[in-house]
mmCIF file of N, CA and C in Angstrom:
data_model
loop_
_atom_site.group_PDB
_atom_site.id
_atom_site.type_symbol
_atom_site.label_atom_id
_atom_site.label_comp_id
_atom_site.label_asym_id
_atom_site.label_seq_id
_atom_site.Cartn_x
_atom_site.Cartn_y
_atom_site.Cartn_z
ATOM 1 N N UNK M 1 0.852 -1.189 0.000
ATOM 2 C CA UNK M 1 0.000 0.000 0.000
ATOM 3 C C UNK M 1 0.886 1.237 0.000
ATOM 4 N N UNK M 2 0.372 2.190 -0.562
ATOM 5 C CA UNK M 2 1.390 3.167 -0.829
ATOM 6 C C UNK M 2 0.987 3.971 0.016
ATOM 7 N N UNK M 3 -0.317 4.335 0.529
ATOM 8 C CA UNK M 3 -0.595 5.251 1.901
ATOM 9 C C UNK M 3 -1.659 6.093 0.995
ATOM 10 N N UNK M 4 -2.183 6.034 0.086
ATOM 11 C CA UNK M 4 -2.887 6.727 -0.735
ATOM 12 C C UNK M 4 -3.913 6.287 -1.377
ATOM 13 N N UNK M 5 -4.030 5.211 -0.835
ATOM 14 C CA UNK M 5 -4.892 4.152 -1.384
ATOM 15 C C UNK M 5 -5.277 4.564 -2.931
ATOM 16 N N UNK M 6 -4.130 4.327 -3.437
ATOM 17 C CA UNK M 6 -3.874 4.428 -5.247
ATOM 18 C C UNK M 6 -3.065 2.936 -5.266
ATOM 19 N N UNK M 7 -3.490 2.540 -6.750
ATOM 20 C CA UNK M 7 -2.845 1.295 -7.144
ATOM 21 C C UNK M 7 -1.469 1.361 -7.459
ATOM 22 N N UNK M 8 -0.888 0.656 -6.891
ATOM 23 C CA UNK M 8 0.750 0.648 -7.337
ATOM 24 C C UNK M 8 1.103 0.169 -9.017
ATOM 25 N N UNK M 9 0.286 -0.739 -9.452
ATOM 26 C CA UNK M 9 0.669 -1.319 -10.740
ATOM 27 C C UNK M 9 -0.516 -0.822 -11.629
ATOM 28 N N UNK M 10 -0.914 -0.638 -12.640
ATOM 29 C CA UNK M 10 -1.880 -1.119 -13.828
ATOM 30 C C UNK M 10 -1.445 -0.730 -14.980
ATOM 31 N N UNK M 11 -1.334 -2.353 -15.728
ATOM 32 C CA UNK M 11 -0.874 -3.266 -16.774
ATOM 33 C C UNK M 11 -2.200 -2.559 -17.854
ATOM 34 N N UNK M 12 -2.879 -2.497 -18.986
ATOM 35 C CA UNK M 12 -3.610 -2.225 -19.832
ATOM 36 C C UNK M 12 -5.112 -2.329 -19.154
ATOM 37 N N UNK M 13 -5.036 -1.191 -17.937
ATOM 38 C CA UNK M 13 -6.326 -1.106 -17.331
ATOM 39 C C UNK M 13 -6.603 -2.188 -16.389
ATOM 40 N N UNK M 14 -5.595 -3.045 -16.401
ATOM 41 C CA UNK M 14 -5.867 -3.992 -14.825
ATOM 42 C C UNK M 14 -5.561 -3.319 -13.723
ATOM 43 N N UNK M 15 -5.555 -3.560 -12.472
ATOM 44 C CA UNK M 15 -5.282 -3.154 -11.568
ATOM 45 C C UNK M 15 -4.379 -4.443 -10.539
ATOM 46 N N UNK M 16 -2.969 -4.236 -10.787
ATOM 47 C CA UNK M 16 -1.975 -5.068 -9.619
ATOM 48 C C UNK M 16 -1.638 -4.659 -8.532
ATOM 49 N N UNK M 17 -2.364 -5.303 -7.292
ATOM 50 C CA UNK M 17 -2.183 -4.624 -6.060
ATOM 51 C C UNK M 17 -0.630 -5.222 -5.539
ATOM 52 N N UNK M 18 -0.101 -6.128 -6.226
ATOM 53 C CA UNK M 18 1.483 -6.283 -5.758
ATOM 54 C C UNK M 18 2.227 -6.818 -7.192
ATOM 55 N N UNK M 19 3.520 -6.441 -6.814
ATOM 56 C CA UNK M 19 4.324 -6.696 -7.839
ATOM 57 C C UNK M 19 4.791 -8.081 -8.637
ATOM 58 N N UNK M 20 4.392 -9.205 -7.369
ATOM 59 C CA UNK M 20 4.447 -10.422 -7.661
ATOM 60 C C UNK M 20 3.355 -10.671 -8.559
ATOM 61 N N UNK M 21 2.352 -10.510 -8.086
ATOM 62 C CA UNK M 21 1.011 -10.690 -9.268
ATOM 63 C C UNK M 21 1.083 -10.677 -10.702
ATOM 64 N N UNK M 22 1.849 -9.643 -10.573
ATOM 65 C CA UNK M 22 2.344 -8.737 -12.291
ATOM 66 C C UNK M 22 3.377 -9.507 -12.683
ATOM 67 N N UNK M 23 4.125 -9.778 -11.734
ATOM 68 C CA UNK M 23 5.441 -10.858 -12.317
ATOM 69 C C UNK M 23 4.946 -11.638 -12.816
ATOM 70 N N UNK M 24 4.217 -12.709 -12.705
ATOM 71 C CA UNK M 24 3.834 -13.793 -12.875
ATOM 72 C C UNK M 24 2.972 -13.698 -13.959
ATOM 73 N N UNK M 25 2.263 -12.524 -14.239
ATOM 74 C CA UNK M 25 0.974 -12.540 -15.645
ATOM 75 C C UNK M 25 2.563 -11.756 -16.744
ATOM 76 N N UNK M 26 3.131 -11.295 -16.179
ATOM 77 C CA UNK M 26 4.037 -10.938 -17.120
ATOM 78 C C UNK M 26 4.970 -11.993 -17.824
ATOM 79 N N UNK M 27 5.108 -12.992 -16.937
ATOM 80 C CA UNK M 27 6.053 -14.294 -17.578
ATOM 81 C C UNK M 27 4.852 -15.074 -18.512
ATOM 82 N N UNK M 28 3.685 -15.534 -17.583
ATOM 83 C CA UNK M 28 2.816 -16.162 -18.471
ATOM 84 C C UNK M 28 2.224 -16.084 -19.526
ATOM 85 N N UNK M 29 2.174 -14.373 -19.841
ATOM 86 C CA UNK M 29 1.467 -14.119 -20.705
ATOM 87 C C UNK M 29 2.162 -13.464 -21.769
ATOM 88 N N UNK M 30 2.936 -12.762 -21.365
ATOM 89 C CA UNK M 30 3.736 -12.131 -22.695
ATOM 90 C C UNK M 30 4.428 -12.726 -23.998
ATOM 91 N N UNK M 31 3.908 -12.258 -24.764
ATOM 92 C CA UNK M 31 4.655 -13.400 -25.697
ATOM 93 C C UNK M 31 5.889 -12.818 -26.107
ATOM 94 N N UNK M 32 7.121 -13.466 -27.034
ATOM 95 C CA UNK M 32 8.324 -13.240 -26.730
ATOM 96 C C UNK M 32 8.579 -11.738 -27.605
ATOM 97 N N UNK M 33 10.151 -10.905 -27.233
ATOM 98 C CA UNK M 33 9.746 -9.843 -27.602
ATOM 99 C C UNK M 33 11.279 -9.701 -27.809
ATOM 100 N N UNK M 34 11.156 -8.297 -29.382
ATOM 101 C CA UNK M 34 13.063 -8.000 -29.546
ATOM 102 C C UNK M 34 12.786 -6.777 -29.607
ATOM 103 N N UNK M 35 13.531 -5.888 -28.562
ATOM 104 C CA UNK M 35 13.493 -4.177 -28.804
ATOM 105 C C UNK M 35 14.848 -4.022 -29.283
ATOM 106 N N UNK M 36 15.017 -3.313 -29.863
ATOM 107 C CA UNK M 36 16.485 -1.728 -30.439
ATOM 108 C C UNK M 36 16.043 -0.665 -30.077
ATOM 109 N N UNK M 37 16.826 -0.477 -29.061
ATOM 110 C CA UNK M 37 16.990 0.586 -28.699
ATOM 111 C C UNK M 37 17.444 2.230 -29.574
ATOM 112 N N UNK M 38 17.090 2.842 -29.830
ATOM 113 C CA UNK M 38 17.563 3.689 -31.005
ATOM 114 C C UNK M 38 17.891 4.807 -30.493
ATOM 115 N N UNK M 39 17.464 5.397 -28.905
ATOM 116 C CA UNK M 39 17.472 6.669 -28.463
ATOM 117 C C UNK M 39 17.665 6.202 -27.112
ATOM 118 N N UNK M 40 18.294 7.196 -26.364
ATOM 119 C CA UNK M 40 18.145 6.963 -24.811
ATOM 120 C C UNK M 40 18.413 8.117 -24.095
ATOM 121 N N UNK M 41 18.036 8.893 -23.082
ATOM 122 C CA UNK M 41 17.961 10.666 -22.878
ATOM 123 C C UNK M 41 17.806 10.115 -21.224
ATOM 124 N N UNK M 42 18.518 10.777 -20.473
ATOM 125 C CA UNK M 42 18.315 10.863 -18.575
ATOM 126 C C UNK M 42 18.551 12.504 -18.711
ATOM 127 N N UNK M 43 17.956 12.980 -17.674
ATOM 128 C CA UNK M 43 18.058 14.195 -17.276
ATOM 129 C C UNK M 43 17.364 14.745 -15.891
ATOM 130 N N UNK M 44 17.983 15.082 -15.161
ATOM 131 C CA UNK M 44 17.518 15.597 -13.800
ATOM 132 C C UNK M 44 16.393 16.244 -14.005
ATOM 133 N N UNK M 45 15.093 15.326 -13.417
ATOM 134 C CA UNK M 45 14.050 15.860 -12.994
ATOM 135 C C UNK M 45 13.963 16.710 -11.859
ATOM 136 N N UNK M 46 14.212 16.694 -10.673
ATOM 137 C CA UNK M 46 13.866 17.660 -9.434
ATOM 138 C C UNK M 46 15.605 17.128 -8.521
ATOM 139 N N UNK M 47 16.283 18.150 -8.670
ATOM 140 C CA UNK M 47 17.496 17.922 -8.177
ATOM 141 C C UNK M 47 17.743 18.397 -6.812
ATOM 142 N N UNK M 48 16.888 18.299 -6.187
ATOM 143 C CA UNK M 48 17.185 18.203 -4.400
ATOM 144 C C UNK M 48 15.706 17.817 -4.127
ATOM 145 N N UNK M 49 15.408 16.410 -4.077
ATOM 146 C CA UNK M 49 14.633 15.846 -3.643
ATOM 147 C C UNK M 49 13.887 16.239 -1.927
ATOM 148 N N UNK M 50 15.096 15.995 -1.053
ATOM 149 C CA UNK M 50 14.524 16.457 0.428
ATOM 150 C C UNK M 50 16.161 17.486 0.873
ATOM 151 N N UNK M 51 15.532 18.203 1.723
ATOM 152 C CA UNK M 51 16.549 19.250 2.302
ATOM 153 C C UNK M 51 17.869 18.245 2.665
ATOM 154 N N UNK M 52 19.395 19.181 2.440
ATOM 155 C CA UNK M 52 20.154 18.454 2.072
ATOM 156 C C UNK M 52 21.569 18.636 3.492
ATOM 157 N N UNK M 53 20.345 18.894 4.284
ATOM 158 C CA UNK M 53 21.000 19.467 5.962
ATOM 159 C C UNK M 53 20.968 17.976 6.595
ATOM 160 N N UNK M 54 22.365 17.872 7.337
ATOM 161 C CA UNK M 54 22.637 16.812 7.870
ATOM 162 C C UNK M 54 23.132 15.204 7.215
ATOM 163 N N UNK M 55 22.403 15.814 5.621
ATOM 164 C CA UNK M 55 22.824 14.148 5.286
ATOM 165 C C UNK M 55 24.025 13.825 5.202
ATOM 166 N N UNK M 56 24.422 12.630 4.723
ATOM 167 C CA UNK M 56 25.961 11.966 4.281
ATOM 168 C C UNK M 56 26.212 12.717 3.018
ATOM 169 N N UNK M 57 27.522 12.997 2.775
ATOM 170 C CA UNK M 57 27.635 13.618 1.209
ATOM 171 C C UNK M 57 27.288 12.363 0.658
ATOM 172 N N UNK M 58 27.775 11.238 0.315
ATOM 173 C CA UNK M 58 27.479 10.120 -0.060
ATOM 174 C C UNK M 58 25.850 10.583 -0.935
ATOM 175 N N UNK M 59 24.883 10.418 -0.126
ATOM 176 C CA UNK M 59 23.357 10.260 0.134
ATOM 177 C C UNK M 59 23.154 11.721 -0.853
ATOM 178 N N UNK M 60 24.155 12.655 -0.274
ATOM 179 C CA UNK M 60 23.374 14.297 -0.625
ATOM 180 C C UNK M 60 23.386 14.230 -2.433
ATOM 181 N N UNK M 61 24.480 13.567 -2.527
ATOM 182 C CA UNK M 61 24.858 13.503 -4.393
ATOM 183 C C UNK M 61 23.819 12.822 -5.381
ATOM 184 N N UNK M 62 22.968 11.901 -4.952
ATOM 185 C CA UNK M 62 22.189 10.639 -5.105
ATOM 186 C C UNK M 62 20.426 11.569 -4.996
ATOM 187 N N UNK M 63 20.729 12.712 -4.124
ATOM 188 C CA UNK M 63 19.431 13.342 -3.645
ATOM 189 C C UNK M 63 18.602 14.322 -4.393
ATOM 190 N N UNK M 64 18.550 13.263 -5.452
ATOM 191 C CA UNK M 64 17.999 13.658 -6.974
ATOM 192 C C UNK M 64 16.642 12.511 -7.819
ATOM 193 N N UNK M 65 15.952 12.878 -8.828
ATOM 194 C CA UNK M 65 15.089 12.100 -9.197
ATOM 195 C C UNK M 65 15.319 12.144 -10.801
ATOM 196 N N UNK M 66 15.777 11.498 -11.540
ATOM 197 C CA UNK M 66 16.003 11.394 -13.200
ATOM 198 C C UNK M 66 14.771 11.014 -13.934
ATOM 199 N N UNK M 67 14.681 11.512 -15.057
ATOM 200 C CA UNK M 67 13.609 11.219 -16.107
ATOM 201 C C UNK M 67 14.573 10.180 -17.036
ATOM 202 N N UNK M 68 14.034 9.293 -17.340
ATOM 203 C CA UNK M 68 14.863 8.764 -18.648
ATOM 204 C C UNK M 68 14.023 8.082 -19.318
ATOM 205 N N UNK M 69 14.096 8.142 -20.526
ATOM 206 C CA UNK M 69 13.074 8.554 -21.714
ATOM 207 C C UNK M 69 14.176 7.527 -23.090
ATOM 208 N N UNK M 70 13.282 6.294 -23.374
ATOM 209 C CA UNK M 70 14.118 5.462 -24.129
ATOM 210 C C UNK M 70 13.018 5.408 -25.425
ATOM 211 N N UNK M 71 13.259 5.013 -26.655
ATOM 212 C CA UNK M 71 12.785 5.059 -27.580
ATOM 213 C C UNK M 71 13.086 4.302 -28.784
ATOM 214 N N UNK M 72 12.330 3.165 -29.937
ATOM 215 C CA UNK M 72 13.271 2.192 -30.281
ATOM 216 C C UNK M 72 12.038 2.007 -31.443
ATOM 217 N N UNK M 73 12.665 0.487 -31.619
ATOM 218 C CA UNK M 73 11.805 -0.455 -32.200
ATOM 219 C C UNK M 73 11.761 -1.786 -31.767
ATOM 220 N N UNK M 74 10.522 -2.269 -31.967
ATOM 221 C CA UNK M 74 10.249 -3.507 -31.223
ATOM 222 C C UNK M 74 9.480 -4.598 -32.196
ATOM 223 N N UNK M 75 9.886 -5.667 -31.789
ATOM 224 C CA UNK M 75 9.721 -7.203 -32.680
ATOM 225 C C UNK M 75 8.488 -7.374 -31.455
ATOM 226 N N UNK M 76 7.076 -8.307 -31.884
ATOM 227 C CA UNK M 76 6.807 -9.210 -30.525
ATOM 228 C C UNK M 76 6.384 -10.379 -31.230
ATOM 229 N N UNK M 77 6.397 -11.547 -30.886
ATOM 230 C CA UNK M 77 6.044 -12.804 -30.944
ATOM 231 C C UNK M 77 7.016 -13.535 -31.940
ATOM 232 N N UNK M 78 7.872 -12.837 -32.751
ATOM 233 C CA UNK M 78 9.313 -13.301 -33.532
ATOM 234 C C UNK M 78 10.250 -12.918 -33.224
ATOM 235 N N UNK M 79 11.777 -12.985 -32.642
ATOM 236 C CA UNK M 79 12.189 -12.487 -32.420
ATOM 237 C C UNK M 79 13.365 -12.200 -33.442
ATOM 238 N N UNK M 80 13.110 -12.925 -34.502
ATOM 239 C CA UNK M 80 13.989 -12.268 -36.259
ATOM 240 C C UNK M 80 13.605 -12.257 -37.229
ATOM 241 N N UNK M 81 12.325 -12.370 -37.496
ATOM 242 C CA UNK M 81 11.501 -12.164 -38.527
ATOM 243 C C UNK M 81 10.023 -10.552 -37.796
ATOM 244 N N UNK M 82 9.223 -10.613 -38.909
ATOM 245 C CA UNK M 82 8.414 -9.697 -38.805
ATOM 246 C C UNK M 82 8.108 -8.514 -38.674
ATOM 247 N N UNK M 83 7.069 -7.703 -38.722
ATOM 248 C CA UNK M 83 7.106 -6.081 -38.336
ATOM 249 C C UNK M 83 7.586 -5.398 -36.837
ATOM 250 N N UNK M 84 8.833 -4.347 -37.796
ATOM 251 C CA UNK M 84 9.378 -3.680 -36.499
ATOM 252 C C UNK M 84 8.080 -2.895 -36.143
ATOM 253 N N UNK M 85 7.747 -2.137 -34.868
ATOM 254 C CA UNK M 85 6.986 -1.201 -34.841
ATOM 255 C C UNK M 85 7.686 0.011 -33.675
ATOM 256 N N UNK M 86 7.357 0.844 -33.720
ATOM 257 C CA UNK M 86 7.980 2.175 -32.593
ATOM 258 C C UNK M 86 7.269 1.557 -30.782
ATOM 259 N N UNK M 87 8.081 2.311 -30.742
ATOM 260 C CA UNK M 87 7.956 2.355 -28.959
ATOM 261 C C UNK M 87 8.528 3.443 -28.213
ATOM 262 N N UNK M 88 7.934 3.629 -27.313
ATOM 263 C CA UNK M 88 8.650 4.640 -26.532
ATOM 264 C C UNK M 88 8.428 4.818 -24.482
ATOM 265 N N UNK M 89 9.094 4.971 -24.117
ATOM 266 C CA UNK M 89 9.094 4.349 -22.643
ATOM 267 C C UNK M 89 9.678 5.670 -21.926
ATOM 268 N N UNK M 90 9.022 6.205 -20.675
ATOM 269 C CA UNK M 90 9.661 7.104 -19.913
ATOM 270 C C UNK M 90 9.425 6.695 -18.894
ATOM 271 N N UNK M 91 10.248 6.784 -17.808
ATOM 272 C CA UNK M 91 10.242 6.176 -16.356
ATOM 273 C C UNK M 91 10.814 7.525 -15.463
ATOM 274 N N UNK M 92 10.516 7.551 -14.394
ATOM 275 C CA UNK M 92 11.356 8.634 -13.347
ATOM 276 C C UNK M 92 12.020 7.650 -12.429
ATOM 277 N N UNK M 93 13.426 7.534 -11.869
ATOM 278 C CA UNK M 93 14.099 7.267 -10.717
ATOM 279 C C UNK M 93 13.912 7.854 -9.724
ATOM 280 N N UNK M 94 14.046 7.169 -8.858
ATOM 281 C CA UNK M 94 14.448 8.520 -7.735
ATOM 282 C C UNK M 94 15.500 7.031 -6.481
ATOM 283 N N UNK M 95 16.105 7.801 -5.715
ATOM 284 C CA UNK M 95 17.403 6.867 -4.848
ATOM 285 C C UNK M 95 16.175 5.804 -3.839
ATOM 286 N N UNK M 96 17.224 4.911 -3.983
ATOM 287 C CA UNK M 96 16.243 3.836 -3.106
ATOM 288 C C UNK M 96 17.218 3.993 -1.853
ATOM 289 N N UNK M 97 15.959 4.358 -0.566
ATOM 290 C CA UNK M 97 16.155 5.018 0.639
ATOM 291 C C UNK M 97 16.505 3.516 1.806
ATOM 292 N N UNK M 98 16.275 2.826 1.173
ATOM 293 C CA UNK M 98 16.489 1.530 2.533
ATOM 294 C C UNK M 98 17.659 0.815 1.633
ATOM 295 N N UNK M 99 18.640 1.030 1.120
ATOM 296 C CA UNK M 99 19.288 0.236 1.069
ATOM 297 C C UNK M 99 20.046 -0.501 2.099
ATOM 298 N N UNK M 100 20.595 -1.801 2.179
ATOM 299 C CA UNK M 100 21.264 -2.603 3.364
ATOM 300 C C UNK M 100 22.967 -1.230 3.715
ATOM 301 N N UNK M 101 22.872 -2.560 4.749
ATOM 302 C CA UNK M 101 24.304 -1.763 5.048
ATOM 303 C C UNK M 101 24.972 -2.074 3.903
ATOM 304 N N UNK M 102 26.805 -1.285 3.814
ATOM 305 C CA UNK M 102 27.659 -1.251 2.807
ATOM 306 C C UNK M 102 26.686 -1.689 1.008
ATOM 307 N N UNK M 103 25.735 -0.404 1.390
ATOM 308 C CA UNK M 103 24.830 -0.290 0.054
ATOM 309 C C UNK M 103 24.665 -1.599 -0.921
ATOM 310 N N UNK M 104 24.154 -2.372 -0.246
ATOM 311 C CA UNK M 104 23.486 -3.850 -0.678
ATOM 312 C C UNK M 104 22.038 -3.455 -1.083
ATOM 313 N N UNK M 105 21.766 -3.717 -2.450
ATOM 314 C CA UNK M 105 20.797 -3.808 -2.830
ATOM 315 C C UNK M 105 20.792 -2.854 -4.046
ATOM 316 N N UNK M 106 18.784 -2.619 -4.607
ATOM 317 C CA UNK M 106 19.300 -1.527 -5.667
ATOM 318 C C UNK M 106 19.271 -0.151 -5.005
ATOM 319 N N UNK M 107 20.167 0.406 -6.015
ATOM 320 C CA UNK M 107 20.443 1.510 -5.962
ATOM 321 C C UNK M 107 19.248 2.928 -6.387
ATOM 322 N N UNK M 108 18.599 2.201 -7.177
ATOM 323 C CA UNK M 108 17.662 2.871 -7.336
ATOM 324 C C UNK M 108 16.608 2.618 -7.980
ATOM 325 N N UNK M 109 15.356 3.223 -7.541
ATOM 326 C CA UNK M 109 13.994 2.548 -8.086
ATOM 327 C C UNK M 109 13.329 3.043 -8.630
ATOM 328 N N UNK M 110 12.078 2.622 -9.938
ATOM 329 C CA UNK M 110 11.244 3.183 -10.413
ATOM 330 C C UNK M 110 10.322 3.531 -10.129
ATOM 331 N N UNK M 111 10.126 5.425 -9.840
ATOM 332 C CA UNK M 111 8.459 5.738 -9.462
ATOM 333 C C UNK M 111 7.547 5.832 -10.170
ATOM 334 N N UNK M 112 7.438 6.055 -11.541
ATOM 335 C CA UNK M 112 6.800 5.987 -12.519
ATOM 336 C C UNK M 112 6.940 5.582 -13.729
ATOM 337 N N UNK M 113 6.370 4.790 -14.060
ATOM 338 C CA UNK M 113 6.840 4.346 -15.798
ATOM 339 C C UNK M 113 5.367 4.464 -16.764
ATOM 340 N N UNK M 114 6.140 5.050 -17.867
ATOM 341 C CA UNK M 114 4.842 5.468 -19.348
ATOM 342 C C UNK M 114 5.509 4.555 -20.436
ATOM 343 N N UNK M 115 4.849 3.177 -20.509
ATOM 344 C CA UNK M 115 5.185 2.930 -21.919
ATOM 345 C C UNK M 115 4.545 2.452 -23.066
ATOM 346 N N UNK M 116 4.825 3.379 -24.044
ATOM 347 C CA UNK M 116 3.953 3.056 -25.377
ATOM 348 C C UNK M 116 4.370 2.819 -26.906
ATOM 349 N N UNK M 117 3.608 1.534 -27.296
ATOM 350 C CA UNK M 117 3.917 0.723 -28.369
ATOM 351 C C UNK M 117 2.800 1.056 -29.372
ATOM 352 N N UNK M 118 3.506 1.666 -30.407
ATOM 353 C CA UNK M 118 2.747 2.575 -31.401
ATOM 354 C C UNK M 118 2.539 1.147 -32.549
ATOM 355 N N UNK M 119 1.075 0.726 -32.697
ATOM 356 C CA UNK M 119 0.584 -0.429 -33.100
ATOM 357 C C UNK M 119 0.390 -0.108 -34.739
#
């Protein structure tokens, strides 16, 4: 629960209340897929996330949120034959705040993702 009682996931108007759920319709169901990448753009979305008093420099450098904005062509159900078609995908980062000690884990996570496959 995100505290907002808003859905964390929705796939083409479903609604995934956890990420495992989605894992699993995502392995089962997707059929196989070849992207090229053709473009790829990051750029600082909001570059001081929370006030930057007291933190670790470490933490203070990281205390940022990126846009990155990828764009291509994509194969689905062949993965060397058939029609390429466009795509385009934007996601925001922002630093993942619980990492373990001696920074185990990821580094950073996705808060939003837009992606669209021009049919």
């Amino acid at each position: 629960d995100n505290g907002r009682g808003l859905p964390n996931i929705t796939y083409n108007g479903e609604l995934f209340l956890d990420s495992a759920t989605f894992q699993d319709r995502w392995v089962k169901d997707m059929p196989r897929t070849h992207l090229e990448a053709q473009s790829l753009n990051v750029h600082v979305l909001n570059p001081s996330i929370k006030p930057t008093a007291g933190m670790k420099k470490k933490d203070a450098a990281r205390n940022m949120s990126l846009i990155v904005q990828v764009s291509g062509s994509m194969r689905i159900g062949q993965p060397k034959e058939g029609p390429l078609r466009g795509f385009s995908d934007s996601f925001v980062l922002v630093p993942n705040e619980e990492l373990g000690k001696q920074d185990v884990g990821r580094q950073w996570l996705i808060q939003s993702q837009t992606f669209r496959f021009v049919v």
